[in-house]
């Protein structure tokens, strides 16, 4: 079991770290990496709500 990464440029999920800076991760599972953009959106929305308070 390795770490999983989401490649922003290609939309691919890799178990090995892709080269370059177009990646998000590491994530503990392939499924978590596939939902990287959803997770980032949720975190950004939570941070925005926190900043508004």
mmCIF file of C-alpha atoms in Angstrom, residues 1-47:
data_model
loop_
_atom_site.group_PDB
_atom_site.id
_atom_site.type_symbol
_atom_site.label_atom_id
_atom_site.label_comp_id
_atom_site.label_asym_id
_atom_site.label_seq_id
_atom_site.Cartn_x
_atom_site.Cartn_y
_atom_site.Cartn_z
ATOM 1 C CA UNK A 1 0.000 0.000 0.000
ATOM 2 C CA UNK A 2 1.420 3.297 -1.073
ATOM 3 C CA UNK A 3 0.426 6.893 -1.239
ATOM 4 C CA UNK A 4 -1.910 8.057 -4.000
ATOM 5 C CA UNK A 5 -1.732 11.288 -5.989
ATOM 6 C CA UNK A 6 -4.120 13.199 -8.217
ATOM 7 C CA UNK A 7 -2.573 14.768 -11.327
ATOM 8 C CA UNK A 8 -4.311 18.098 -11.936
ATOM 9 C CA UNK A 9 -3.189 18.362 -15.573
ATOM 10 C CA UNK A 10 -4.346 14.945 -16.700
ATOM 11 C CA UNK A 11 -6.998 13.993 -14.131
ATOM 12 C CA UNK A 12 -5.190 10.703 -13.582
ATOM 13 C CA UNK A 13 -4.650 9.034 -10.234
ATOM 14 C CA UNK A 14 -1.234 7.501 -9.593
ATOM 15 C CA UNK A 15 0.120 5.365 -6.800
ATOM 16 C CA UNK A 16 3.563 6.817 -7.363
ATOM 17 C CA UNK A 17 4.341 10.500 -7.163
ATOM 18 C CA UNK A 18 4.119 12.058 -10.630
ATOM 19 C CA UNK A 19 6.832 14.489 -11.635
ATOM 20 C CA UNK A 20 6.210 18.189 -11.626
ATOM 21 C CA UNK A 21 3.963 20.412 -9.611
ATOM 22 C CA UNK A 22 0.607 19.418 -11.114
ATOM 23 C CA UNK A 23 -0.281 17.020 -8.344
ATOM 24 C CA UNK A 24 -2.297 16.848 -5.171
ATOM 25 C CA UNK A 25 -1.557 14.425 -2.410
ATOM 26 C CA UNK A 26 -0.536 12.160 -0.974
ATOM 27 C CA UNK A 27 -3.830 10.501 -0.143
ATOM 28 C CA UNK A 28 -4.172 7.222 1.762
ATOM 29 C CA UNK A 29 -6.380 5.520 -0.841
ATOM 30 C CA UNK A 30 -7.035 5.599 -4.571
ATOM 31 C CA UNK A 31 -10.636 6.672 -3.919
ATOM 32 C CA UNK A 32 -9.511 9.614 -1.786
ATOM 33 C CA UNK A 33 -7.151 10.721 -4.557
ATOM 34 C CA UNK A 34 -9.980 10.489 -7.117
ATOM 35 C CA UNK A 35 -11.959 12.945 -4.981
ATOM 36 C CA UNK A 36 -9.054 15.352 -4.423
ATOM 37 C CA UNK A 37 -10.807 18.289 -6.084
ATOM 38 C CA UNK A 38 -14.000 17.701 -4.084
ATOM 39 C CA UNK A 39 -12.018 17.584 -0.851
ATOM 40 C CA UNK A 40 -10.145 20.778 -1.756
ATOM 41 C CA UNK A 41 -13.444 22.520 -2.511
ATOM 42 C CA UNK A 42 -14.911 21.422 0.842
ATOM 43 C CA UNK A 43 -11.814 22.621 2.704
ATOM 44 C CA UNK A 44 -11.848 25.976 0.896
ATOM 45 C CA UNK A 45 -15.518 26.502 1.696
ATOM 46 C CA UNK A 46 -14.895 25.654 5.355
ATOM 47 C CA UNK A 47 -11.961 28.077 5.471
#
